[in-house]
PDB file of C-alpha atoms and ligand atoms in Angstrom:
ATOM      1  CA  UNK T  51      36.706  19.503   3.712  1.00  0.00           C
ATOM      2  CA  UNK T  52      35.543  22.577   3.796  1.00  0.00           C
ATOM      3  CA  UNK T  53      35.101  23.156   7.431  1.00  0.00           C
ATOM      4  CA  UNK T  54      33.369  25.885   8.462  1.00  0.00           C
ATOM      5  CA  UNK T  55      33.484  25.958  12.469  1.00  0.00           C
ATOM      6  CA  UNK T  56      32.927  23.547  15.560  1.00  0.00           C
ATOM      7  CA  UNK T  57      29.365  23.569  15.125  1.00  0.00           C
ATOM      8  CA  UNK T  58      28.429  22.168  18.842  1.00  0.00           C
ATOM      9  CA  UNK T  59      30.157  20.114  21.150  1.00  0.00           C
ATOM     10  CA  UNK T  60      28.509  16.399  22.901  1.00  0.00           C
ATOM     11  CA  UNK T  61      29.065  14.874  26.663  1.00  0.00           C
ATOM     12  CA  UNK T  62      28.315  11.862  27.729  1.00  0.00           C
ATOM     13  CA  UNK T  63      26.421  12.196  31.486  1.00  0.00           C
ATOM     14  CA  UNK T  64      25.383   9.853  34.391  1.00  0.00           C
ATOM     15  CA  UNK T  65      23.664  12.794  36.089  1.00  0.00           C
ATOM     16  CA  UNK T  66      22.196  15.127  33.807  1.00  0.00           C
ATOM     17  CA  UNK T  67      21.285  17.705  37.031  1.00  0.00           C
ATOM     18  CA  UNK T  68      24.416  17.885  37.704  1.00  0.00           C
ATOM     19  CA  UNK T  69      25.357  19.530  34.065  1.00  0.00           C
ATOM     20  CA  UNK T  70      22.032  21.145  35.060  1.00  0.00           C
ATOM     21  CA  UNK T  71      23.369  23.574  37.885  1.00  0.00           C
ATOM     22  CA  UNK T  72      27.030  23.232  36.306  1.00  0.00           C
ATOM     23  CA  UNK T  73      25.462  25.073  33.079  1.00  0.00           C
ATOM     24  CA  UNK T  74      22.948  27.018  34.331  1.00  0.00           C
ATOM     25  CA  UNK T  75      24.856  28.445  37.847  1.00  0.00           C
ATOM     26  CA  UNK T  76      28.506  28.401  36.739  1.00  0.00           C
ATOM     27  CA  UNK T  77      28.925  28.621  33.198  1.00  0.00           C
ATOM     28  CA  UNK T  78      25.828  31.211  32.727  1.00  0.00           C
ATOM     29  CA  UNK T  79      24.185  29.445  29.844  1.00  0.00           C
ATOM     30  CA  UNK T  80      20.691  28.174  29.484  1.00  0.00           C
ATOM     31  CA  UNK T  81      19.457  25.068  29.121  1.00  0.00           C
ATOM     32  CA  UNK T  82      16.875  23.286  27.890  1.00  0.00           C
ATOM     33  CA  UNK T  83      15.546  19.731  28.627  1.00  0.00           C
ATOM     34  CA  UNK T  84      14.823  17.502  25.603  1.00  0.00           C
ATOM     35  CA  UNK T  85      11.141  16.392  25.405  1.00  0.00           C
ATOM     36  CA  UNK T  86      12.434  12.523  26.170  1.00  0.00           C
ATOM     37  CA  UNK T  87      14.238  13.622  29.288  1.00  0.00           C
ATOM     38  CA  UNK T  88      17.534  12.121  28.623  1.00  0.00           C
ATOM     39  CA  UNK T  89      19.173  15.029  26.990  1.00  0.00           C
ATOM     40  CA  UNK T  90      19.892  18.760  27.480  1.00  0.00           C
ATOM     41  CA  UNK T  91      20.612  21.640  24.878  1.00  0.00           C
ATOM     42  CA  UNK T  92      22.782  24.353  26.848  1.00  0.00           C
ATOM     43  CA  UNK T  93      22.357  27.337  24.741  1.00  0.00           C
ATOM     44  CA  UNK T  94      25.040  29.905  23.997  1.00  0.00           C
ATOM     45  CA  UNK T  95      23.949  31.993  21.375  1.00  0.00           C
ATOM     46  CA  UNK T  96      20.988  32.116  18.580  1.00  0.00           C
ATOM     47  CA  UNK T  97      21.222  28.340  17.750  1.00  0.00           C
ATOM     48  CA  UNK T  98      19.144  25.811  19.805  1.00  0.00           C
ATOM     49  CA  UNK T  99      22.336  24.494  21.376  1.00  0.00           C
ATOM     50  CA  UNK T 100      26.056  24.182  21.021  1.00  0.00           C
ATOM     51  CA  UNK T 101      26.325  21.675  23.614  1.00  0.00           C
ATOM     52  CA  UNK T 102      24.277  18.479  24.312  1.00  0.00           C
ATOM     53  CA  UNK T 103      24.984  16.396  27.008  1.00  0.00           C
ATOM     54  CA  UNK T 104      23.099  12.948  26.644  1.00  0.00           C
ATOM     55  CA  UNK T 105      22.568  10.696  29.009  1.00  0.00           C
ATOM     56  CA  UNK T 106      24.862   7.991  29.411  1.00  0.00           C
ATOM     57  CA  UNK T 107      26.205   4.578  31.766  1.00  0.00           C
ATOM     58  CA  UNK T 108      30.056   6.906  31.935  1.00  0.00           C
ATOM     59  CA  UNK T 109      30.848  10.601  32.506  1.00  0.00           C
ATOM     60  CA  UNK T 110      33.161  12.112  29.552  1.00  0.00           C
ATOM     61  CA  UNK T 111      33.246  13.724  26.152  1.00  0.00           C
ATOM     62  CA  UNK T 112      30.947  12.922  23.644  1.00  0.00           C
ATOM     63  CA  UNK T 113      31.941  14.204  19.930  1.00  0.00           C
ATOM     64  CA  UNK T 114      32.578  17.170  17.880  1.00  0.00           C
ATOM     65  CA  UNK T 115      30.274  18.531  15.684  1.00  0.00           C
ATOM     66  CA  UNK T 116      31.871  19.986  12.850  1.00  0.00           C
ATOM     67  CA  UNK T 117      29.882  22.185  10.217  1.00  0.00           C
ATOM     68  CA  UNK T 118      30.202  22.329   6.730  1.00  0.00           C
ATOM     69  CA  UNK T 119      29.399  24.656   4.037  1.00  0.00           C
ATOM     70  CA  UNK T 120      26.632  23.137   2.481  1.00  0.00           C
ATOM     71  CA  UNK T 121      25.103  19.705   1.120  1.00  0.00           C
ATOM     72  CA  UNK T 122      27.824  19.826  -1.451  1.00  0.00           C
ATOM     73  CA  UNK T 123      30.566  20.130   1.076  1.00  0.00           C
ATOM     74  CA  UNK T 124      28.719  17.347   3.174  1.00  0.00           C
ATOM     75  CA  UNK T 125      28.513  15.222   0.786  1.00  0.00           C
ATOM     76  CA  UNK T 126      32.388  15.656  -0.482  1.00  0.00           C
ATOM     77  CA  UNK T 127      33.887  15.191   2.949  1.00  0.00           C
ATOM     78  CA  UNK T 128      32.046  11.845   3.501  1.00  0.00           C
ATOM     79  CA  UNK T 129      33.358  10.604  -0.147  1.00  0.00           C
ATOM     80  CA  UNK T 130      36.559  11.861   0.740  1.00  0.00           C
ATOM     81  CA  UNK T 131      36.717   9.808   3.911  1.00  0.00           C
ATOM     82  CA  UNK T 132      35.067   6.219   2.246  1.00  0.00           C
ATOM     83  CA  UNK T 133      38.880   7.049  -0.016  1.00  0.00           C
ATOM     84  CA  UNK T 134      40.830   6.916   2.708  1.00  0.00           C
ATOM     85  CA  UNK T 135      39.188   4.223   4.181  1.00  0.00           C
ATOM     86  CA  UNK T 136      37.727   5.943   7.245  1.00  0.00           C
ATOM     87  CA  UNK T 137      34.425   4.025   8.721  1.00  0.00           C
ATOM     88  CA  UNK T 138      31.422   6.634   8.413  1.00  0.00           C
ATOM     89  CA  UNK T 139      28.082   6.016   9.659  1.00  0.00           C
ATOM     90  CA  UNK T 140      25.270   7.998   8.394  1.00  0.00           C
ATOM     91  CA  UNK T 141      23.275   9.434  10.418  1.00  0.00           C
ATOM     92  CA  UNK T 142      19.705   8.211  10.249  1.00  0.00           C
ATOM     93  CA  UNK T 143      16.328  11.178   9.364  1.00  0.00           C
ATOM     94  CA  UNK T 144      15.748  10.955  13.010  1.00  0.00           C
ATOM     95  CA  UNK T 145      19.144  11.039  14.258  1.00  0.00           C
ATOM     96  CA  UNK T 146      19.707  14.656  12.475  1.00  0.00           C
ATOM     97  CA  UNK T 147      16.269  15.685  13.866  1.00  0.00           C
ATOM     98  CA  UNK T 148      17.340  15.232  17.391  1.00  0.00           C
ATOM     99  CA  UNK T 149      20.596  17.490  16.193  1.00  0.00           C
ATOM    100  CA  UNK T 150      18.515  19.720  14.549  1.00  0.00           C
ATOM    101  CA  UNK T 151      20.777  19.588  11.204  1.00  0.00           C
ATOM    102  CA  UNK T 152      19.884  18.745   8.062  1.00  0.00           C
ATOM    103  CA  UNK T 153      21.785  15.679   7.868  1.00  0.00           C
ATOM    104  CA  UNK T 154      24.440  14.291   9.848  1.00  0.00           C
ATOM    105  CA  UNK T 155      27.630  11.179   9.666  1.00  0.00           C
ATOM    106  CA  UNK T 156      29.850  10.077  11.971  1.00  0.00           C
ATOM    107  CA  UNK T 157      33.437   8.283  12.479  1.00  0.00           C
ATOM    108  CA  UNK T 158      36.864   8.296  14.504  1.00  0.00           C
ATOM    109  CA  UNK T 159      40.293   9.403  14.186  1.00  0.00           C
ATOM    110  CA  UNK T 160      42.557   7.079  14.329  1.00  0.00           C
ATOM    111  CA  UNK T 161      42.717   6.812  18.376  1.00  0.00           C
ATOM    112  CA  UNK T 162      38.868   6.408  18.768  1.00  0.00           C
ATOM    113  CA  UNK T 163      38.513  10.620  19.386  1.00  0.00           C
ATOM    114  CA  UNK T 164      34.678  10.422  18.037  1.00  0.00           C
ATOM    115  CA  UNK T 165      33.975  13.154  15.784  1.00  0.00           C
ATOM    116  CA  UNK T 166      30.385  14.279  13.984  1.00  0.00           C
ATOM    117  CA  UNK T 167      29.864  16.158  10.327  1.00  0.00           C
ATOM    118  CA  UNK T 168      26.275  17.872   9.620  1.00  0.00           C
ATOM    119  CA  UNK T 169      25.075  20.764   7.582  1.00  0.00           C
ATOM    120  CA  UNK T 170      21.835  23.284   8.045  1.00  0.00           C
ATOM    121  CA  UNK T 171      21.808  24.080  11.477  1.00  0.00           C
ATOM    122  CA  UNK T 172      17.999  24.353  12.834  1.00  0.00           C
ATOM    123  CA  UNK T 173      17.440  27.537  14.579  1.00  0.00           C
ATOM    124  CA  UNK T 174      14.927  29.837  15.875  1.00  0.00           C
ATOM    125  CA  UNK T 175      17.091  32.756  16.361  1.00  0.00           C
ATOM    126  CA  UNK T 176      15.701  33.538  19.968  1.00  0.00           C
ATOM    127  CA  UNK T 177      18.067  35.285  21.867  1.00  0.00           C
ATOM    128  CA  UNK T 178      20.551  34.107  24.328  1.00  0.00           C
ATOM    129  CA  UNK T 179      19.424  35.393  27.910  1.00  0.00           C
ATOM    130  CA  UNK T 180      21.942  33.978  30.581  1.00  0.00           C
ATOM    131  CA  UNK T 181      20.212  33.202  33.482  1.00  0.00           C
ATOM    132  CA  UNK T 182      23.396  35.062  35.896  1.00  0.00           C
ATOM    133  CA  UNK T 183      23.735  37.708  33.393  1.00  0.00           C
ATOM    134  CA  UNK T 184      26.537  36.568  31.454  1.00  0.00           C
ATOM    135  CA  UNK T 185      27.074  39.414  28.409  1.00  0.00           C
ATOM    136  CA  UNK T 186      27.558  36.566  25.445  1.00  0.00           C
ATOM    137  CA  UNK T 187      29.334  34.150  24.563  1.00  0.00           C
ATOM    138  CA  UNK T 188      31.651  34.742  21.305  1.00  0.00           C
ATOM    139  CA  UNK T 189      30.480  32.175  18.688  1.00  0.00           C
ATOM    140  CA  UNK T 190      28.972  33.081  15.418  1.00  0.00           C
ATOM    141  CA  UNK T 191      31.426  32.294  12.160  1.00  0.00           C
ATOM    142  CA  UNK T 192      34.008  31.481  14.622  1.00  0.00           C
ATOM    143  CA  UNK T 193      32.015  28.084  15.782  1.00  0.00           C
ATOM    144  CA  UNK T 194      31.265  27.357  19.205  1.00  0.00           C
ATOM    145  CA  UNK T 195      35.016  27.200  20.675  1.00  0.00           C
ATOM    146  CA  UNK T 196      37.964  24.847  21.025  1.00  0.00           C
ATOM    147  CA  UNK T 197      38.106  21.105  22.104  1.00  0.00           C
ATOM    148  CA  UNK T 198      41.574  19.689  23.238  1.00  0.00           C
ATOM    149  CA  UNK T 199      41.932  15.871  22.335  1.00  0.00           C
ATOM    150  CA  UNK T 200      44.062  13.088  23.383  1.00  0.00           C
ATOM    151  CA  UNK T 201      46.075  12.288  20.719  1.00  0.00           C
ATOM    152  CA  UNK T 202      48.696   9.571  21.889  1.00  0.00           C
ATOM    153  CA  UNK T 203      49.203   8.267  18.299  1.00  0.00           C
ATOM    154  CA  UNK T 204      50.000  11.647  17.998  1.00  0.00           C
ATOM    155  CA  UNK T 205      51.767  11.549  14.176  1.00  0.00           C
ATOM    156  CA  UNK T 206      48.533   9.517  12.784  1.00  0.00           C
ATOM    157  CA  UNK T 207      46.464  11.736  14.362  1.00  0.00           C
ATOM    158  CA  UNK T 208      48.433  15.038  13.049  1.00  0.00           C
ATOM    159  CA  UNK T 209      48.152  13.528   9.550  1.00  0.00           C
ATOM    160  CA  UNK T 210      44.965  12.867   9.821  1.00  0.00           C
ATOM    161  CA  UNK T 211      43.237  15.936  11.089  1.00  0.00           C
ATOM    162  CA  UNK T 212      45.582  17.801   8.046  1.00  0.00           C
ATOM    163  CA  UNK T 213      45.003  15.413   4.831  1.00  0.00           C
ATOM    164  CA  UNK T 214      41.792  13.654   5.664  1.00  0.00           C
ATOM    165  CA  UNK T 215      39.786  16.584   7.625  1.00  0.00           C
ATOM    166  CA  UNK T 216      41.371  19.383   6.208  1.00  0.00           C
ATOM    167  CA  UNK T 217      42.457  21.278   9.234  1.00  0.00           C
ATOM    168  CA  UNK T 218      45.390  23.584   8.806  1.00  0.00           C
ATOM    169  CA  UNK T 219      48.196  24.040  11.403  1.00  0.00           C
ATOM    170  CA  UNK T 220      48.054  27.491  13.482  1.00  0.00           C
ATOM    171  CA  UNK T 221      50.726  26.941  16.295  1.00  0.00           C
ATOM    172  CA  UNK T 222      52.866  24.338  17.849  1.00  0.00           C
ATOM    173  CA  UNK T 223      54.085  23.851  21.804  1.00  0.00           C
ATOM    174  CA  UNK T 224      56.356  21.707  23.308  1.00  0.00           C
ATOM    175  CA  UNK T 225      55.875  21.730  27.333  1.00  0.00           C
ATOM    176  CA  UNK T 226      56.382  20.070  30.469  1.00  0.00           C
ATOM    177  CA  UNK T 227      54.155  20.734  33.369  1.00  0.00           C
ATOM    178  CA  UNK T 228      56.207  20.704  35.970  1.00  0.00           C
ATOM    179  CA  UNK T 229      60.266  21.765  36.535  1.00  0.00           C
ATOM    180  CA  UNK T 230      61.012  17.778  36.151  1.00  0.00           C
ATOM    181  CA  UNK T 231      63.551  17.821  33.473  1.00  0.00           C
ATOM    182  CA  UNK T 232      62.824  13.920  33.407  1.00  0.00           C
ATOM    183  CA  UNK T 233      59.399  14.669  32.731  1.00  0.00           C
ATOM    184  CA  UNK T 234      59.137  13.936  28.644  1.00  0.00           C
ATOM    185  CA  UNK T 235      58.150  16.469  26.805  1.00  0.00           C
ATOM    186  CA  UNK T 236      54.505  16.013  25.346  1.00  0.00           C
ATOM    187  CA  UNK T 237      53.571  17.931  22.129  1.00  0.00           C
ATOM    188  CA  UNK T 238      50.238  20.258  22.044  1.00  0.00           C
ATOM    189  CA  UNK T 239      49.721  21.017  18.274  1.00  0.00           C
ATOM    190  CA  UNK T 240      47.088  23.634  17.358  1.00  0.00           C
ATOM    191  CA  UNK T 241      44.734  23.680  14.353  1.00  0.00           C
ATOM    192  CA  UNK T 242      41.757  25.866  13.029  1.00  0.00           C
ATOM    193  CA  UNK T 243      39.528  25.424  10.106  1.00  0.00           C
ATOM    194  CA  UNK T 244      38.040  27.650   7.813  1.00  0.00           C
ATOM    195  CA  UNK T 245      37.183  30.388  10.368  1.00  0.00           C
ATOM    196  CA  UNK T 246      39.372  33.020  12.465  1.00  0.00           C
ATOM    197  CA  UNK T 247      39.326  31.613  15.899  1.00  0.00           C
ATOM    198  CA  UNK T 248      43.249  31.086  16.376  1.00  0.00           C
ATOM    199  CA  UNK T 249      42.176  27.247  17.198  1.00  0.00           C
ATOM    200  CA  UNK T 250      38.854  25.036  17.055  1.00  0.00           C
ATOM    201  CA  UNK T 251      41.386  21.660  17.966  1.00  0.00           C
ATOM    202  CA  UNK T 252      44.512  21.089  19.748  1.00  0.00           C
ATOM    203  CA  UNK T 253      45.620  17.481  19.812  1.00  0.00           C
ATOM    204  CA  UNK T 254      47.670  16.695  22.920  1.00  0.00           C
ATOM    205  CA  UNK T 255      50.335  13.520  22.747  1.00  0.00           C
ATOM    206  CA  UNK T 256      48.910  11.881  25.505  1.00  0.00           C
ATOM    207  CA  UNK T 257      46.233   9.313  26.906  1.00  0.00           C
ATOM    208  CA  UNK T 258      43.422  11.571  28.867  1.00  0.00           C
ATOM    209  CA  UNK T 259      40.967   8.706  30.605  1.00  0.00           C
ATOM    210  CA  UNK T 260      37.665  11.689  29.473  1.00  0.00           C
ATOM    211  CA  UNK T 261      38.009  11.505  26.488  1.00  0.00           C
ATOM    212  CA  UNK T 262      39.117  15.389  26.503  1.00  0.00           C
ATOM    213  CA  UNK T 263      41.899  17.423  27.671  1.00  0.00           C
ATOM    214  CA  UNK T 264      39.555  20.477  27.760  1.00  0.00           C
ATOM    215  CA  UNK T 265      37.378  22.495  26.092  1.00  0.00           C
ATOM    216  CA  UNK T 266      36.758  26.367  25.807  1.00  0.00           C
ATOM    217  CA  UNK T 267      34.068  28.669  25.318  1.00  0.00           C
ATOM    218  CA  UNK T 268      34.665  32.216  25.360  1.00  0.00           C
ATOM    219  CA  UNK T 269      32.682  35.445  26.710  1.00  0.00           C
ATOM    220  CA  UNK T 270      32.276  39.281  25.375  1.00  0.00           C
ATOM    221  CA  UNK T 271      34.200  40.943  27.933  1.00  0.00           C
ATOM    222  CA  UNK T 272      36.853  39.927  30.932  1.00  0.00           C
ATOM    223  CA  UNK T 273      34.439  40.866  33.837  1.00  0.00           C
ATOM    224  CA  UNK T 274      32.568  38.063  32.616  1.00  0.00           C
ATOM    225  CA  UNK T 275      35.609  35.871  32.969  1.00  0.00           C
ATOM    226  CA  UNK T 276      36.129  37.089  36.823  1.00  0.00           C
ATOM    227  CA  UNK T 277      32.683  36.600  37.104  1.00  0.00           C
ATOM    228  CA  UNK T 278      32.361  32.618  36.428  1.00  0.00           C
ATOM    229  CA  UNK T 279      35.627  32.409  38.547  1.00  0.00           C
ATOM    230  CA  UNK T 280      33.287  34.057  41.406  1.00  0.00           C
ATOM    231  CA  UNK T 281      30.508  31.494  40.873  1.00  0.00           C
ATOM    232  CA  UNK T 282      33.038  28.565  40.753  1.00  0.00           C
ATOM    233  CA  UNK T 283      34.242  29.335  43.738  1.00  0.00           C
ATOM    234  CA  UNK T 284      30.543  29.880  45.174  1.00  0.00           C
ATOM    235  CA  UNK T 285      29.579  26.499  43.784  1.00  0.00           C
ATOM    236  CA  UNK T 286      32.400  24.382  44.778  1.00  0.00           C
ATOM    237  CA  UNK T 287      33.726  23.835  41.731  1.00  0.00           C
ATOM    238  CA  UNK T 288      37.443  22.767  41.429  1.00  0.00           C
ATOM    239  CA  UNK T 289      40.116  25.465  39.833  1.00  0.00           C
ATOM    240  CA  UNK T 290      42.526  23.423  37.239  1.00  0.00           C
ATOM    241  CA  UNK T 291      44.469  26.692  36.724  1.00  0.00           C
ATOM    242  CA  UNK T 292      44.464  30.407  37.713  1.00  0.00           C
ATOM    243  CA  UNK T 293      44.024  32.868  35.563  1.00  0.00           C
ATOM    244  CA  UNK T 294      46.491  33.964  32.940  1.00  0.00           C
ATOM    245  CA  UNK T 295      46.843  34.505  28.860  1.00  0.00           C
ATOM    246  CA  UNK T 296      47.903  32.839  26.414  1.00  0.00           C
ATOM    247  CA  UNK T 297      50.774  33.244  24.339  1.00  0.00           C
ATOM    248  CA  UNK T 298      49.575  32.114  21.114  1.00  0.00           C
ATOM    249  CA  UNK T 299      45.542  32.555  20.772  1.00  0.00           C
ATOM    250  CA  UNK T 300      45.781  35.341  23.605  1.00  0.00           C
ATOM    251  CA  UNK T 301      43.449  34.071  25.292  1.00  0.00           C
ATOM    252  CA  UNK T 302      42.393  35.796  28.833  1.00  0.00           C
ATOM    253  CA  UNK T 303      40.647  32.864  30.464  1.00  0.00           C
ATOM    254  CA  UNK T 304      41.373  30.067  33.689  1.00  0.00           C
ATOM    255  CA  UNK T 305      40.729  26.629  33.744  1.00  0.00           C
ATOM    256  CA  UNK T 306      38.040  24.517  35.852  1.00  0.00           C
ATOM    257  CA  UNK T 307      36.556  20.797  36.583  1.00  0.00           C
ATOM    258  CA  UNK T 308      33.694  19.825  34.655  1.00  0.00           C
ATOM    259  CA  UNK T 309      30.988  17.063  35.200  1.00  0.00           C
ATOM    260  CA  UNK T 310      32.784  14.938  32.435  1.00  0.00           C
ATOM    261  CA  UNK T 311      35.981  14.638  34.197  1.00  0.00           C
ATOM    262  CA  UNK T 312      37.135  16.908  31.660  1.00  0.00           C
ATOM    263  CA  UNK T 313      38.371  20.691  32.186  1.00  0.00           C
ATOM    264  CA  UNK T 314      36.559  23.345  31.010  1.00  0.00           C
ATOM    265  CA  UNK T 315      38.611  26.746  29.959  1.00  0.00           C
ATOM    266  CA  UNK T 316      36.580  30.166  29.954  1.00  0.00           C
ATOM    267  CA  UNK T 317      38.291  32.692  28.378  1.00  0.00           C
ATOM    268  CA  UNK T 318      37.485  36.150  26.859  1.00  0.00           C
ATOM    269  CA  UNK T 319      39.673  38.363  24.425  1.00  0.00           C
ATOM    270  CA  UNK T 320      41.154  35.572  22.065  1.00  0.00           C
ATOM    271  CA  UNK T 321      42.763  36.509  18.885  1.00  0.00           C
ATOM    272  CA  UNK T 322      40.712  36.227  15.588  1.00  0.00           C
ATOM    273  CA  UNK T 323      43.913  35.453  12.677  1.00  0.00           C
ATOM    274  CA  UNK T 324      44.514  36.717   9.177  1.00  0.00           C
ATOM    275  CA  UNK T 325      45.576  33.230   7.867  1.00  0.00           C
ATOM    276  CA  UNK T 326      47.104  34.820   5.012  1.00  0.00           C
ATOM    277  CA  UNK T 327      49.082  37.011   7.179  1.00  0.00           C
ATOM    278  CA  UNK T 328      50.440  34.180   9.748  1.00  0.00           C
ATOM    279  CA  UNK T 329      53.350  32.098  10.367  1.00  0.00           C
ATOM    280  CA  UNK T 330      53.246  29.163  12.740  1.00  0.00           C
ATOM    281  CA  UNK T 331      55.742  29.358  15.782  1.00  0.00           C
ATOM    282  CA  UNK T 332      56.513  26.473  18.844  1.00  0.00           C
ATOM    283  CA  UNK T 333      56.185  28.415  22.332  1.00  0.00           C
ATOM    284  CA  UNK T 334      58.038  26.442  24.997  1.00  0.00           C
ATOM    285  CA  UNK T 335      55.917  27.489  27.316  1.00  0.00           C
ATOM    286  CA  UNK T 336      51.957  27.720  27.755  1.00  0.00           C
ATOM    287  CA  UNK T 337      51.310  31.241  29.016  1.00  0.00           C
ATOM    288  CA  UNK T 338      52.683  34.882  29.249  1.00  0.00           C
ATOM    289  CA  UNK T 339      51.468  35.320  32.638  1.00  0.00           C
ATOM    290  CA  UNK T 340      49.435  32.987  35.442  1.00  0.00           C
ATOM    291  CA  UNK T 341      47.589  29.826  34.065  1.00  0.00           C
ATOM    292  CA  UNK T 342      49.107  28.147  37.227  1.00  0.00           C
ATOM    293  CA  UNK T 343      48.194  24.381  36.561  1.00  0.00           C
ATOM    294  CA  UNK T 344      49.850  22.623  39.716  1.00  0.00           C
ATOM    295  CA  UNK T 345      46.377  24.118  41.535  1.00  0.00           C
ATOM    296  CA  UNK T 346      45.057  21.681  39.185  1.00  0.00           C
ATOM    297  CA  UNK T 347      47.036  19.108  40.770  1.00  0.00           C
ATOM    298  CA  UNK T 348      46.501  19.386  44.672  1.00  0.00           C
TER     299      UNK T 348
HETATM  300 FE1  FE2 L 235      42.705  26.468  25.614  1.00  0.00          FE
END
């Protein structure tokens, strides 16, 4: 599959008002309610939305929306899924219109993580103007950010993403989150698609009830990361990990809770990679400095 980027992400919510406040006042995104009133579109750039919060009977992650290079790449991707016996559901014209794309399809990975494929996003190129003064989010060719998904059937999932979806390994990690040597090491593998973002997806070897470990969005300057941290405190949102810098993608970020029950990483200065020059490495620690996840467990 010729996946060009993580175009959008959907989230399920029992209470859209919680997300309206969180997205506008903490994340600094523009919030638009759809006409039917059953979803919020969160705008981060010139596209009408990058996050779609859908009214549901649960709080949690929805799906990753992967952008294909065009109609031929879209049809090719569907044919490849069908060849590997992965059930694919083509979206109706109305569903594609709701996502504001030319065509849409849905499928799941071996652990039931949901994915959508699309091509040709519709956009009016209206400027992004943050309600709280965020200068901008780093998107464009790099996609909207990255998602880390639970993959208890780790090896099956890894093979699926590489062999069926055509994602490539960026780097690997094996970590314990406590100093207890009895804690089993868990694998996290970082995968990229056809753009320079270090990873658009990572797989974590553990089940997660919300359906997502974390979602990452990147802003253009460190100043806006610090101000987001201030807004998190001011709005009573719980910190999940302190400010720090990752080893692999060099992102300077912090983690906080979302109303979806998963974390959101808010960062800047993520590395852009020339894949022809890159060689993967396995790290045994998460970060150069900071990123104390024990604060989230307290
Ligand atoms: Fe991350």
